[in-house]
Amino acid sequence: MSITMTTVILFAVFGVLLFLGVPISISIVASSIVTAMSTLSWDQITFITMQKMNSGVESFSLLAVPLFILAGNIMNNGGIAKRLVNFAQLFVGKIPGSMAQANILGNMLFGALSGSSVAAASAMGGCISPIEEENGYDPAYSAAANIASAPTGLLIPPTSAFIVYSTVAGGVSISTLFMAGYVPGILMGLCCMLVAFVGAKKAGMKATGYDKSKSIGKTIWDAVPSLLLIVIVIGGIVSGIFTATEGAGIAVLYCLILSIVYKSITFKSFLKILLDSAKTSGIIMFLISAGVAFALTWMFGYKDATEKVPEKK
């Protein structure tokens, strides 16, 4: 089968499955198998697909992905998000739509700590949404500010997205990718803040200030331990003290210690965090492995792939 025909069949089947509402990961695997059926036998398809999917996640660097997910979930449930929100309000409390601004800045900070946009959106939204509702914020405006700024966590390191890219791209330096993520991540966050400011001005929103029940010094002191995580993880990876995977393990341990110190996590809640992290990690790792099979089918075709598969001894 020619590469042109392979591409047409592959993306046509993939598009139809997505239109029918089939999950993305299942659509990827199914479209790869359907494309291969015109060239290979079922036994060959099964062997090659499973082999490529397994090799796609057979990487030490990818161990950092579930670890960063676990660190983000611990922070989400460990009281760290609220401290970051209070810290963010010190800088944007006098700006119109200050709660939305704090949400965006909080997403930038939390995303940089957890490396997960989903964790950032759920953590910041859970903390700020009730306060925004009390202050008369439009729910659509609040949700838009939270959702639009959450992906900054995929750009501002440490982030598992760069680790996945490094693995797929053939060993690109993770520390270099991390350092390159700061500028676009911060620019994206600032652009979100600008749009939120314009929207707040048009709606006549006023600044709500910061939480005056706590002193500025106390607010900063509460946030410093969480912010130190960025220095520890990024500093260790860039300086070569430890790898990205080891840095992710250190992030989990550090967040767990903080949550225990803050007395905001129990053994029962920790078990739930582990279960949620396992579910999310399973989804992401399966998506990565399915993507490898899809990419090989698209780039080379299964006929070429069989020529490169060594025979079993």
PDB file of C-alpha atoms in Angstrom:
ATOM      1  CA  MET A   1       0.000   0.000   0.000  1.00  0.00           C
ATOM      2  CA  SER A   2       1.365   3.451  -0.895  1.00  0.00           C
ATOM      3  CA  ILE A   3       2.025   6.003   1.784  1.00  0.00           C
ATOM      4  CA  THR A   4      -0.652   8.269   0.256  1.00  0.00           C
ATOM      5  CA  MET A   5      -3.341   5.606   0.487  1.00  0.00           C
ATOM      6  CA  THR A   6      -2.186   4.697   3.996  1.00  0.00           C
ATOM      7  CA  THR A   7      -2.558   8.320   5.076  1.00  0.00           C
ATOM      8  CA  VAL A   8      -6.024   8.661   3.517  1.00  0.00           C
ATOM      9  CA  ILE A   9      -7.385   5.487   5.136  1.00  0.00           C
ATOM     10  CA  LEU A  10      -5.736   6.207   8.485  1.00  0.00           C
ATOM     11  CA  PHE A  11      -7.094   9.718   8.916  1.00  0.00           C
ATOM     12  CA  ALA A  12     -10.462   8.911   7.356  1.00  0.00           C
ATOM     13  CA  VAL A  13     -11.111   6.101   9.847  1.00  0.00           C
ATOM     14  CA  PHE A  14      -9.760   8.222  12.701  1.00  0.00           C
ATOM     15  CA  GLY A  15     -12.033  11.136  11.764  1.00  0.00           C
ATOM     16  CA  VAL A  16     -15.122   8.933  11.492  1.00  0.00           C
ATOM     17  CA  LEU A  17     -14.494   7.355  14.884  1.00  0.00           C
ATOM     18  CA  LEU A  18     -14.031  10.756  16.517  1.00  0.00           C
ATOM     19  CA  PHE A  19     -17.275  11.967  14.895  1.00  0.00           C
ATOM     20  CA  LEU A  20     -19.066   8.927  16.366  1.00  0.00           C
ATOM     21  CA  GLY A  21     -17.798   9.860  19.836  1.00  0.00           C
ATOM     22  CA  VAL A  22     -15.279   7.055  20.285  1.00  0.00           C
ATOM     23  CA  PRO A  23     -12.549   7.958  22.839  1.00  0.00           C
ATOM     24  CA  ILE A  24      -9.431   9.407  21.220  1.00  0.00           C
ATOM     25  CA  SER A  25      -7.047   6.672  22.370  1.00  0.00           C
ATOM     26  CA  ILE A  26      -9.370   3.914  21.110  1.00  0.00           C
ATOM     27  CA  SER A  27      -9.828   5.772  17.815  1.00  0.00           C
ATOM     28  CA  ILE A  28      -6.065   5.979  17.348  1.00  0.00           C
ATOM     29  CA  VAL A  29      -5.522   2.250  17.882  1.00  0.00           C
ATOM     30  CA  ALA A  30      -8.569   1.210  15.837  1.00  0.00           C
ATOM     31  CA  SER A  31      -7.630   3.395  12.858  1.00  0.00           C
ATOM     32  CA  SER A  32      -4.091   1.978  12.887  1.00  0.00           C
ATOM     33  CA  ILE A  33      -5.418  -1.604  12.905  1.00  0.00           C
ATOM     34  CA  VAL A  34      -7.984  -0.978  10.144  1.00  0.00           C
ATOM     35  CA  THR A  35      -5.297   0.610   7.970  1.00  0.00           C
ATOM     36  CA  ALA A  36      -3.014  -2.386   8.440  1.00  0.00           C
ATOM     37  CA  MET A  37      -5.703  -4.970   7.625  1.00  0.00           C
ATOM     38  CA  SER A  38      -5.322  -4.384   3.883  1.00  0.00           C
ATOM     39  CA  THR A  39      -1.652  -5.391   4.016  1.00  0.00           C
ATOM     40  CA  LEU A  40      -1.055  -7.741   6.937  1.00  0.00           C
ATOM     41  CA  SER A  41      -2.612 -10.791   8.519  1.00  0.00           C
ATOM     42  CA  TRP A  42      -4.365 -10.510  11.879  1.00  0.00           C
ATOM     43  CA  ASP A  43      -1.477 -12.239  13.672  1.00  0.00           C
ATOM     44  CA  GLN A  44       1.018  -9.777  12.205  1.00  0.00           C
ATOM     45  CA  ILE A  45      -1.186  -6.810  13.070  1.00  0.00           C
ATOM     46  CA  THR A  46      -1.558  -7.964  16.673  1.00  0.00           C
ATOM     47  CA  PHE A  47       2.164  -8.594  17.082  1.00  0.00           C
ATOM     48  CA  ILE A  48       3.342  -5.332  15.502  1.00  0.00           C
ATOM     49  CA  THR A  49       0.741  -3.092  17.153  1.00  0.00           C
ATOM     50  CA  MET A  50       1.380  -4.478  20.625  1.00  0.00           C
ATOM     51  CA  GLN A  51       5.144  -4.337  20.093  1.00  0.00           C
ATOM     52  CA  LYS A  52       5.084  -0.698  18.978  1.00  0.00           C
ATOM     53  CA  MET A  53       2.651   0.342  21.716  1.00  0.00           C
ATOM     54  CA  ASN A  54       4.840  -1.309  24.337  1.00  0.00           C
ATOM     55  CA  SER A  55       8.043   0.251  23.011  1.00  0.00           C
ATOM     56  CA  GLY A  56       6.315   3.640  22.963  1.00  0.00           C
ATOM     57  CA  VAL A  57       6.133   3.777  26.765  1.00  0.00           C
ATOM     58  CA  GLU A  58       9.229   1.717  27.486  1.00  0.00           C
ATOM     59  CA  SER A  59      11.276   4.693  28.622  1.00  0.00           C
ATOM     60  CA  PHE A  60      12.775   5.657  31.961  1.00  0.00           C
ATOM     61  CA  SER A  61      12.016   9.337  31.281  1.00  0.00           C
ATOM     62  CA  LEU A  62       8.284   8.635  31.031  1.00  0.00           C
ATOM     63  CA  LEU A  63       8.282   7.514  34.681  1.00  0.00           C
ATOM     64  CA  ALA A  64       8.279  11.229  35.460  1.00  0.00           C
ATOM     65  CA  VAL A  65       4.771  11.607  33.994  1.00  0.00           C
ATOM     66  CA  PRO A  66       2.821   9.644  36.670  1.00  0.00           C
ATOM     67  CA  LEU A  67       5.076  11.108  39.368  1.00  0.00           C
ATOM     68  CA  PHE A  68       4.325  14.702  38.334  1.00  0.00           C
ATOM     69  CA  ILE A  69       0.625  13.821  38.131  1.00  0.00           C
ATOM     70  CA  LEU A  70       0.801  12.442  41.682  1.00  0.00           C
ATOM     71  CA  ALA A  71       2.624  15.581  42.881  1.00  0.00           C
ATOM     72  CA  GLY A  72      -0.064  17.780  41.316  1.00  0.00           C
ATOM     73  CA  ASN A  73      -2.883  15.818  42.936  1.00  0.00           C
ATOM     74  CA  ILE A  74      -1.175  15.991  46.337  1.00  0.00           C
ATOM     75  CA  MET A  75      -0.867  19.773  45.975  1.00  0.00           C
ATOM     76  CA  ASN A  76      -4.466  20.009  44.828  1.00  0.00           C
ATOM     77  CA  ASN A  77      -5.686  18.270  47.984  1.00  0.00           C
ATOM     78  CA  GLY A  78      -2.977  19.426  50.364  1.00  0.00           C
ATOM     79  CA  GLY A  79      -3.861  23.069  50.919  1.00  0.00           C
ATOM     80  CA  ILE A  80      -1.086  24.394  48.684  1.00  0.00           C
ATOM     81  CA  ALA A  81      -3.460  25.886  46.092  1.00  0.00           C
ATOM     82  CA  LYS A  82      -5.149  28.195  48.633  1.00  0.00           C
ATOM     83  CA  ARG A  83      -1.790  29.582  49.762  1.00  0.00           C
ATOM     84  CA  LEU A  84      -0.825  30.304  46.176  1.00  0.00           C
ATOM     85  CA  VAL A  85      -4.128  32.102  45.563  1.00  0.00           C
ATOM     86  CA  ASN A  86      -3.547  34.358  48.579  1.00  0.00           C
ATOM     87  CA  PHE A  87      -0.007  35.026  47.370  1.00  0.00           C
ATOM     88  CA  ALA A  88      -1.241  35.889  43.860  1.00  0.00           C
ATOM     89  CA  GLN A  89      -3.775  38.373  45.250  1.00  0.00           C
ATOM     90  CA  LEU A  90      -0.949  40.447  46.729  1.00  0.00           C
ATOM     91  CA  PHE A  91       0.113  41.359  43.186  1.00  0.00           C
ATOM     92  CA  VAL A  92      -3.244  41.735  41.430  1.00  0.00           C
ATOM     93  CA  GLY A  93      -5.606  42.704  44.259  1.00  0.00           C
ATOM     94  CA  LYS A  94      -5.914  46.322  43.066  1.00  0.00           C
ATOM     95  CA  ILE A  95      -6.612  45.465  39.415  1.00  0.00           C
ATOM     96  CA  PRO A  96     -10.218  45.382  38.087  1.00  0.00           C
ATOM     97  CA  GLY A  97     -11.409  41.790  38.019  1.00  0.00           C
ATOM     98  CA  SER A  98      -8.732  40.991  40.580  1.00  0.00           C
ATOM     99  CA  MET A  99     -10.138  37.566  41.440  1.00  0.00           C
ATOM    100  CA  ALA A 100      -9.890  36.470  37.801  1.00  0.00           C
ATOM    101  CA  GLN A 101      -6.384  37.932  37.674  1.00  0.00           C
ATOM    102  CA  ALA A 102      -5.480  35.967  40.805  1.00  0.00           C
ATOM    103  CA  ASN A 103      -6.949  32.877  39.163  1.00  0.00           C
ATOM    104  CA  ILE A 104      -4.713  33.320  36.109  1.00  0.00           C
ATOM    105  CA  LEU A 105      -1.596  34.058  38.138  1.00  0.00           C
ATOM    106  CA  GLY A 106      -2.433  31.161  40.437  1.00  0.00           C
ATOM    107  CA  ASN A 107      -2.709  28.843  37.429  1.00  0.00           C
ATOM    108  CA  MET A 108       0.733  29.976  36.286  1.00  0.00           C
ATOM    109  CA  LEU A 109       2.225  29.284  39.708  1.00  0.00           C
ATOM    110  CA  PHE A 110       0.365  26.038  40.369  1.00  0.00           C
ATOM    111  CA  GLY A 111       0.956  24.774  36.839  1.00  0.00           C
ATOM    112  CA  ALA A 112       4.666  25.437  37.234  1.00  0.00           C
ATOM    113  CA  LEU A 113       4.622  23.385  40.434  1.00  0.00           C
ATOM    114  CA  SER A 114       2.432  20.494  39.289  1.00  0.00           C
ATOM    115  CA  GLY A 115       3.181  20.403  35.564  1.00  0.00           C
ATOM    116  CA  SER A 116      -0.493  19.702  34.902  1.00  0.00           C
ATOM    117  CA  SER A 117      -3.082  22.042  33.413  1.00  0.00           C
ATOM    118  CA  VAL A 118      -5.929  19.822  34.643  1.00  0.00           C
ATOM    119  CA  ALA A 119      -4.643  19.915  38.225  1.00  0.00           C
ATOM    120  CA  ALA A 120      -4.174  23.690  38.021  1.00  0.00           C
ATOM    121  CA  ALA A 121      -7.673  24.310  36.629  1.00  0.00           C
ATOM    122  CA  SER A 122      -9.379  22.107  39.220  1.00  0.00           C
ATOM    123  CA  ALA A 123      -7.331  23.468  42.128  1.00  0.00           C
ATOM    124  CA  MET A 124      -7.658  27.150  41.257  1.00  0.00           C
ATOM    125  CA  GLY A 125     -11.274  26.826  40.196  1.00  0.00           C
ATOM    126  CA  GLY A 126     -12.171  25.076  43.423  1.00  0.00           C
ATOM    127  CA  CYS A 127     -10.532  27.803  45.515  1.00  0.00           C
ATOM    128  CA  ILE A 128     -11.576  30.942  43.640  1.00  0.00           C
ATOM    129  CA  SER A 129     -14.950  30.129  42.048  1.00  0.00           C
ATOM    130  CA  PRO A 130     -16.953  30.345  45.322  1.00  0.00           C
ATOM    131  CA  ILE A 131     -15.298  33.684  46.159  1.00  0.00           C
ATOM    132  CA  GLU A 132     -15.972  35.029  42.647  1.00  0.00           C
ATOM    133  CA  GLU A 133     -19.605  33.985  42.932  1.00  0.00           C
ATOM    134  CA  GLU A 134     -19.934  35.859  46.240  1.00  0.00           C
ATOM    135  CA  ASN A 135     -18.486  38.994  44.617  1.00  0.00           C
ATOM    136  CA  GLY A 136     -20.947  38.886  41.714  1.00  0.00           C
ATOM    137  CA  TYR A 137     -18.587  37.674  38.983  1.00  0.00           C
ATOM    138  CA  ASP A 138     -20.197  36.323  35.829  1.00  0.00           C
ATOM    139  CA  PRO A 139     -19.721  32.509  35.967  1.00  0.00           C
ATOM    140  CA  ALA A 140     -18.913  32.437  32.231  1.00  0.00           C
ATOM    141  CA  TYR A 141     -16.200  35.070  32.707  1.00  0.00           C
ATOM    142  CA  SER A 142     -14.726  33.220  35.686  1.00  0.00           C
ATOM    143  CA  ALA A 143     -14.746  29.878  33.883  1.00  0.00           C
ATOM    144  CA  ALA A 144     -13.169  31.386  30.761  1.00  0.00           C
ATOM    145  CA  ALA A 145     -10.339  32.959  32.766  1.00  0.00           C
ATOM    146  CA  ASN A 146      -9.652  29.671  34.535  1.00  0.00           C
ATOM    147  CA  ILE A 147      -9.826  27.430  31.470  1.00  0.00           C
ATOM    148  CA  ALA A 148      -7.854  29.730  29.170  1.00  0.00           C
ATOM    149  CA  SER A 149      -4.975  30.181  31.627  1.00  0.00           C
ATOM    150  CA  ALA A 150      -4.749  26.566  32.852  1.00  0.00           C
ATOM    151  CA  PRO A 151      -2.622  25.408  29.850  1.00  0.00           C
ATOM    152  CA  THR A 152       0.218  27.634  31.039  1.00  0.00           C
ATOM    153  CA  GLY A 153       0.991  24.656  33.273  1.00  0.00           C
ATOM    154  CA  LEU A 154       1.941  22.744  30.127  1.00  0.00           C
ATOM    155  CA  LEU A 155       4.542  25.382  29.231  1.00  0.00           C
ATOM    156  CA  ILE A 156       6.008  26.624  32.501  1.00  0.00           C
ATOM    157  CA  PRO A 157       8.352  23.885  33.821  1.00  0.00           C
ATOM    158  CA  PRO A 158       8.464  21.373  35.277  1.00  0.00           C
ATOM    159  CA  THR A 159       5.927  19.832  32.936  1.00  0.00           C
ATOM    160  CA  SER A 160       5.331  16.265  31.834  1.00  0.00           C
ATOM    161  CA  ALA A 161       4.474  17.447  28.302  1.00  0.00           C
ATOM    162  CA  PHE A 162       8.133  18.303  27.642  1.00  0.00           C
ATOM    163  CA  ILE A 163       9.225  14.942  29.007  1.00  0.00           C
ATOM    164  CA  VAL A 164       6.867  13.145  26.609  1.00  0.00           C
ATOM    165  CA  TYR A 165       8.134  15.288  23.713  1.00  0.00           C
ATOM    166  CA  SER A 166      11.737  14.545  24.619  1.00  0.00           C
ATOM    167  CA  THR A 167      11.037  10.816  24.532  1.00  0.00           C
ATOM    168  CA  VAL A 168       9.074  10.862  21.269  1.00  0.00           C
ATOM    169  CA  ALA A 169      11.532  13.207  19.538  1.00  0.00           C
ATOM    170  CA  GLY A 170      14.444  10.901  20.241  1.00  0.00           C
ATOM    171  CA  GLY A 171      16.156  12.174  23.354  1.00  0.00           C
ATOM    172  CA  VAL A 172      15.980  15.977  23.141  1.00  0.00           C
ATOM    173  CA  SER A 173      17.520  17.514  26.266  1.00  0.00           C
ATOM    174  CA  ILE A 174      14.803  17.835  28.906  1.00  0.00           C
ATOM    175  CA  SER A 175      16.665  20.583  30.780  1.00  0.00           C
ATOM    176  CA  THR A 176      16.882  22.624  27.555  1.00  0.00           C
ATOM    177  CA  LEU A 177      13.159  22.165  26.914  1.00  0.00           C
ATOM    178  CA  PHE A 178      12.405  23.247  30.480  1.00  0.00           C
ATOM    179  CA  MET A 179      14.414  26.437  30.131  1.00  0.00           C
ATOM    180  CA  ALA A 180      12.750  27.190  26.777  1.00  0.00           C
ATOM    181  CA  GLY A 181       9.257  26.887  28.275  1.00  0.00           C
ATOM    182  CA  TYR A 182       9.380  29.875  30.602  1.00  0.00           C
ATOM    183  CA  VAL A 183       9.086  32.692  28.063  1.00  0.00           C
ATOM    184  CA  PRO A 184       6.088  31.345  26.076  1.00  0.00           C
ATOM    185  CA  GLY A 185       4.392  30.198  29.283  1.00  0.00           C
ATOM    186  CA  ILE A 186       4.721  33.589  30.974  1.00  0.00           C
ATOM    187  CA  LEU A 187       3.702  35.423  27.783  1.00  0.00           C
ATOM    188  CA  MET A 188       0.594  33.262  27.502  1.00  0.00           C
ATOM    189  CA  GLY A 189      -0.317  34.011  31.114  1.00  0.00           C
ATOM    190  CA  LEU A 190       0.217  37.755  30.651  1.00  0.00           C
ATOM    191  CA  CYS A 191      -1.961  37.743  27.526  1.00  0.00           C
ATOM    192  CA  CYS A 192      -4.725  36.019  29.495  1.00  0.00           C
ATOM    193  CA  MET A 193      -4.398  38.658  32.212  1.00  0.00           C
ATOM    194  CA  LEU A 194      -4.665  41.421  29.604  1.00  0.00           C
ATOM    195  CA  VAL A 195      -7.840  39.951  28.107  1.00  0.00           C
ATOM    196  CA  ALA A 196      -9.310  39.455  31.596  1.00  0.00           C
ATOM    197  CA  PHE A 197      -8.485  43.108  32.440  1.00  0.00           C
ATOM    198  CA  VAL A 198     -10.242  44.402  29.314  1.00  0.00           C
ATOM    199  CA  GLY A 199     -13.277  42.218  30.031  1.00  0.00           C
ATOM    200  CA  ALA A 200     -13.408  43.408  33.644  1.00  0.00           C
ATOM    201  CA  LYS A 201     -13.220  47.067  32.613  1.00  0.00           C
ATOM    202  CA  LYS A 202     -16.069  46.659  30.125  1.00  0.00           C
ATOM    203  CA  ALA A 203     -18.191  44.891  32.735  1.00  0.00           C
ATOM    204  CA  GLY A 204     -17.435  47.541  35.351  1.00  0.00           C
ATOM    205  CA  MET A 205     -15.859  45.109  37.799  1.00  0.00           C
ATOM    206  CA  LYS A 206     -13.971  46.546  40.748  1.00  0.00           C
ATOM    207  CA  ALA A 207     -10.870  45.350  42.513  1.00  0.00           C
ATOM    208  CA  THR A 208     -11.574  43.226  45.579  1.00  0.00           C
ATOM    209  CA  GLY A 209      -8.121  43.557  47.170  1.00  0.00           C
ATOM    210  CA  TYR A 210      -6.418  40.758  49.066  1.00  0.00           C
ATOM    211  CA  ASP A 211      -7.298  38.848  52.208  1.00  0.00           C
ATOM    212  CA  LYS A 212      -6.654  41.407  54.952  1.00  0.00           C
ATOM    213  CA  SER A 213      -7.263  38.876  57.702  1.00  0.00           C
ATOM    214  CA  LYS A 214      -3.633  37.845  57.197  1.00  0.00           C
ATOM    215  CA  SER A 215      -0.634  40.125  57.091  1.00  0.00           C
ATOM    216  CA  ILE A 216       1.382  40.461  53.891  1.00  0.00           C
ATOM    217  CA  GLY A 217       4.372  38.869  55.583  1.00  0.00           C
ATOM    218  CA  LYS A 218       2.301  35.875  56.727  1.00  0.00           C
ATOM    219  CA  THR A 219       0.849  35.406  53.234  1.00  0.00           C
ATOM    220  CA  ILE A 220       4.305  35.434  51.661  1.00  0.00           C
ATOM    221  CA  TRP A 221       5.690  33.120  54.328  1.00  0.00           C
ATOM    222  CA  ASP A 222       2.882  30.608  53.708  1.00  0.00           C
ATOM    223  CA  ALA A 223       3.645  30.550  49.974  1.00  0.00           C
ATOM    224  CA  VAL A 224       7.452  30.357  50.158  1.00  0.00           C
ATOM    225  CA  PRO A 225       7.680  26.597  50.915  1.00  0.00           C
ATOM    226  CA  SER A 226       5.477  25.827  47.892  1.00  0.00           C
ATOM    227  CA  LEU A 227       7.404  28.160  45.585  1.00  0.00           C
ATOM    228  CA  LEU A 228      10.685  26.583  46.669  1.00  0.00           C
ATOM    229  CA  LEU A 229       9.612  23.452  44.834  1.00  0.00           C
ATOM    230  CA  ILE A 230      10.266  25.202  41.516  1.00  0.00           C
ATOM    231  CA  VAL A 231      13.762  26.163  42.621  1.00  0.00           C
ATOM    232  CA  ILE A 232      14.546  22.669  43.893  1.00  0.00           C
ATOM    233  CA  VAL A 233      13.220  20.696  40.905  1.00  0.00           C
ATOM    234  CA  ILE A 234      14.258  23.011  38.067  1.00  0.00           C
ATOM    235  CA  GLY A 235      17.577  23.889  39.715  1.00  0.00           C
ATOM    236  CA  GLY A 236      18.416  20.228  40.247  1.00  0.00           C
ATOM    237  CA  ILE A 237      17.514  19.216  36.687  1.00  0.00           C
ATOM    238  CA  VAL A 238      19.280  22.102  34.953  1.00  0.00           C
ATOM    239  CA  SER A 239      22.418  21.762  37.100  1.00  0.00           C
ATOM    240  CA  GLY A 240      22.517  18.008  36.471  1.00  0.00           C
ATOM    241  CA  ILE A 241      22.176  17.003  40.114  1.00  0.00           C
ATOM    242  CA  PHE A 242      19.320  14.682  39.200  1.00  0.00           C
ATOM    243  CA  THR A 243      17.291  13.682  36.134  1.00  0.00           C
ATOM    244  CA  ALA A 244      13.749  14.776  35.322  1.00  0.00           C
ATOM    245  CA  THR A 245      12.419  11.458  36.609  1.00  0.00           C
ATOM    246  CA  GLU A 246      14.310  11.793  39.877  1.00  0.00           C
ATOM    247  CA  GLY A 247      13.141  15.398  40.102  1.00  0.00           C
ATOM    248  CA  ALA A 248       9.541  14.221  39.780  1.00  0.00           C
ATOM    249  CA  GLY A 249      10.097  11.783  42.652  1.00  0.00           C
ATOM    250  CA  ILE A 250      11.558  14.578  44.768  1.00  0.00           C
ATOM    251  CA  ALA A 251       8.530  16.741  43.917  1.00  0.00           C
ATOM    252  CA  VAL A 252       6.174  14.016  45.175  1.00  0.00           C
ATOM    253  CA  LEU A 253       8.109  13.621  48.430  1.00  0.00           C
ATOM    254  CA  TYR A 254       8.330  17.393  48.968  1.00  0.00           C
ATOM    255  CA  CYS A 255       4.598  17.933  48.348  1.00  0.00           C
ATOM    256  CA  LEU A 256       3.700  15.047  50.626  1.00  0.00           C
ATOM    257  CA  ILE A 257       5.855  16.465  53.442  1.00  0.00           C
ATOM    258  CA  LEU A 258       4.284  19.916  53.003  1.00  0.00           C
ATOM    259  CA  SER A 259       0.767  18.465  53.093  1.00  0.00           C
ATOM    260  CA  ILE A 260       1.570  16.536  56.275  1.00  0.00           C
ATOM    261  CA  VAL A 261       3.052  19.657  57.874  1.00  0.00           C
ATOM    262  CA  TYR A 262      -0.050  21.648  56.895  1.00  0.00           C
ATOM    263  CA  LYS A 263      -2.195  18.806  58.327  1.00  0.00           C
ATOM    264  CA  SER A 264      -4.361  18.950  55.219  1.00  0.00           C
ATOM    265  CA  ILE A 265      -4.054  15.334  54.132  1.00  0.00           C
ATOM    266  CA  THR A 266      -5.109  12.088  55.777  1.00  0.00           C
ATOM    267  CA  PHE A 267      -4.325   8.458  55.052  1.00  0.00           C
ATOM    268  CA  LYS A 268      -7.799   7.986  53.531  1.00  0.00           C
ATOM    269  CA  SER A 269      -7.477  11.050  51.297  1.00  0.00           C
ATOM    270  CA  PHE A 270      -3.981   9.952  50.279  1.00  0.00           C
ATOM    271  CA  LEU A 271      -5.347   6.606  49.089  1.00  0.00           C
ATOM    272  CA  LYS A 272      -7.897   8.474  46.959  1.00  0.00           C
ATOM    273  CA  ILE A 273      -5.104  10.655  45.565  1.00  0.00           C
ATOM    274  CA  LEU A 274      -3.144   7.536  44.591  1.00  0.00           C
ATOM    275  CA  LEU A 275      -6.194   6.039  42.885  1.00  0.00           C
ATOM    276  CA  ASP A 276      -6.969   9.245  40.950  1.00  0.00           C
ATOM    277  CA  SER A 277      -3.315   9.579  39.918  1.00  0.00           C
ATOM    278  CA  ALA A 278      -3.248   5.973  38.720  1.00  0.00           C
ATOM    279  CA  LYS A 279      -6.362   6.512  36.598  1.00  0.00           C
ATOM    280  CA  THR A 280      -5.007   9.693  35.024  1.00  0.00           C
ATOM    281  CA  SER A 281      -1.578   8.148  34.436  1.00  0.00           C
ATOM    282  CA  GLY A 282      -3.137   5.101  32.798  1.00  0.00           C
ATOM    283  CA  ILE A 283      -5.105   7.267  30.391  1.00  0.00           C
ATOM    284  CA  ILE A 284      -2.075   9.353  29.431  1.00  0.00           C
ATOM    285  CA  MET A 285       0.315   6.418  29.042  1.00  0.00           C
ATOM    286  CA  PHE A 286      -2.187   4.500  26.914  1.00  0.00           C
ATOM    287  CA  LEU A 287      -2.646   7.593  24.748  1.00  0.00           C
ATOM    288  CA  ILE A 288       1.124   7.881  24.291  1.00  0.00           C
ATOM    289  CA  SER A 289       1.504   4.212  23.365  1.00  0.00           C
ATOM    290  CA  ALA A 290      -1.415   4.404  20.933  1.00  0.00           C
ATOM    291  CA  GLY A 291       0.098   7.509  19.372  1.00  0.00           C
ATOM    292  CA  VAL A 292       3.345   5.649  18.627  1.00  0.00           C
ATOM    293  CA  ALA A 293       1.505   2.948  16.650  1.00  0.00           C
ATOM    294  CA  PHE A 294      -0.498   5.631  14.844  1.00  0.00           C
ATOM    295  CA  ALA A 295       2.617   7.608  13.940  1.00  0.00           C
ATOM    296  CA  LEU A 296       4.454   4.547  12.591  1.00  0.00           C
ATOM    297  CA  THR A 297       1.446   3.590  10.491  1.00  0.00           C
ATOM    298  CA  TRP A 298       1.252   7.098   9.059  1.00  0.00           C
ATOM    299  CA  MET A 299       4.962   7.654   8.466  1.00  0.00           C
ATOM    300  CA  PHE A 300       6.072   4.254   7.214  1.00  0.00           C
ATOM    301  CA  GLY A 301       3.035   2.056   6.671  1.00  0.00           C
ATOM    302  CA  TYR A 302       2.743  -1.389   8.248  1.00  0.00           C
ATOM    303  CA  LYS A 303       4.341  -3.063   5.267  1.00  0.00           C
ATOM    304  CA  ASP A 304       7.579  -1.195   5.940  1.00  0.00           C
ATOM    305  CA  ALA A 305       7.205  -1.823   9.658  1.00  0.00           C
ATOM    306  CA  THR A 306       7.130  -5.594   9.182  1.00  0.00           C
ATOM    307  CA  GLU A 307      10.427  -5.498   7.344  1.00  0.00           C
ATOM    308  CA  LYS A 308      12.041  -3.898  10.399  1.00  0.00           C
ATOM    309  CA  VAL A 309      10.576  -6.285  12.967  1.00  0.00           C
ATOM    310  CA  PRO A 310      13.148  -8.988  13.821  1.00  0.00           C
ATOM    311  CA  GLU A 311      11.949 -12.557  13.682  1.00  0.00           C
ATOM    312  CA  LYS A 312      11.449 -14.400  16.950  1.00  0.00           C
ATOM    313  CA  LYS A 313      14.227 -16.841  17.766  1.00  0.00           C
TER     314      LYS A 313
END
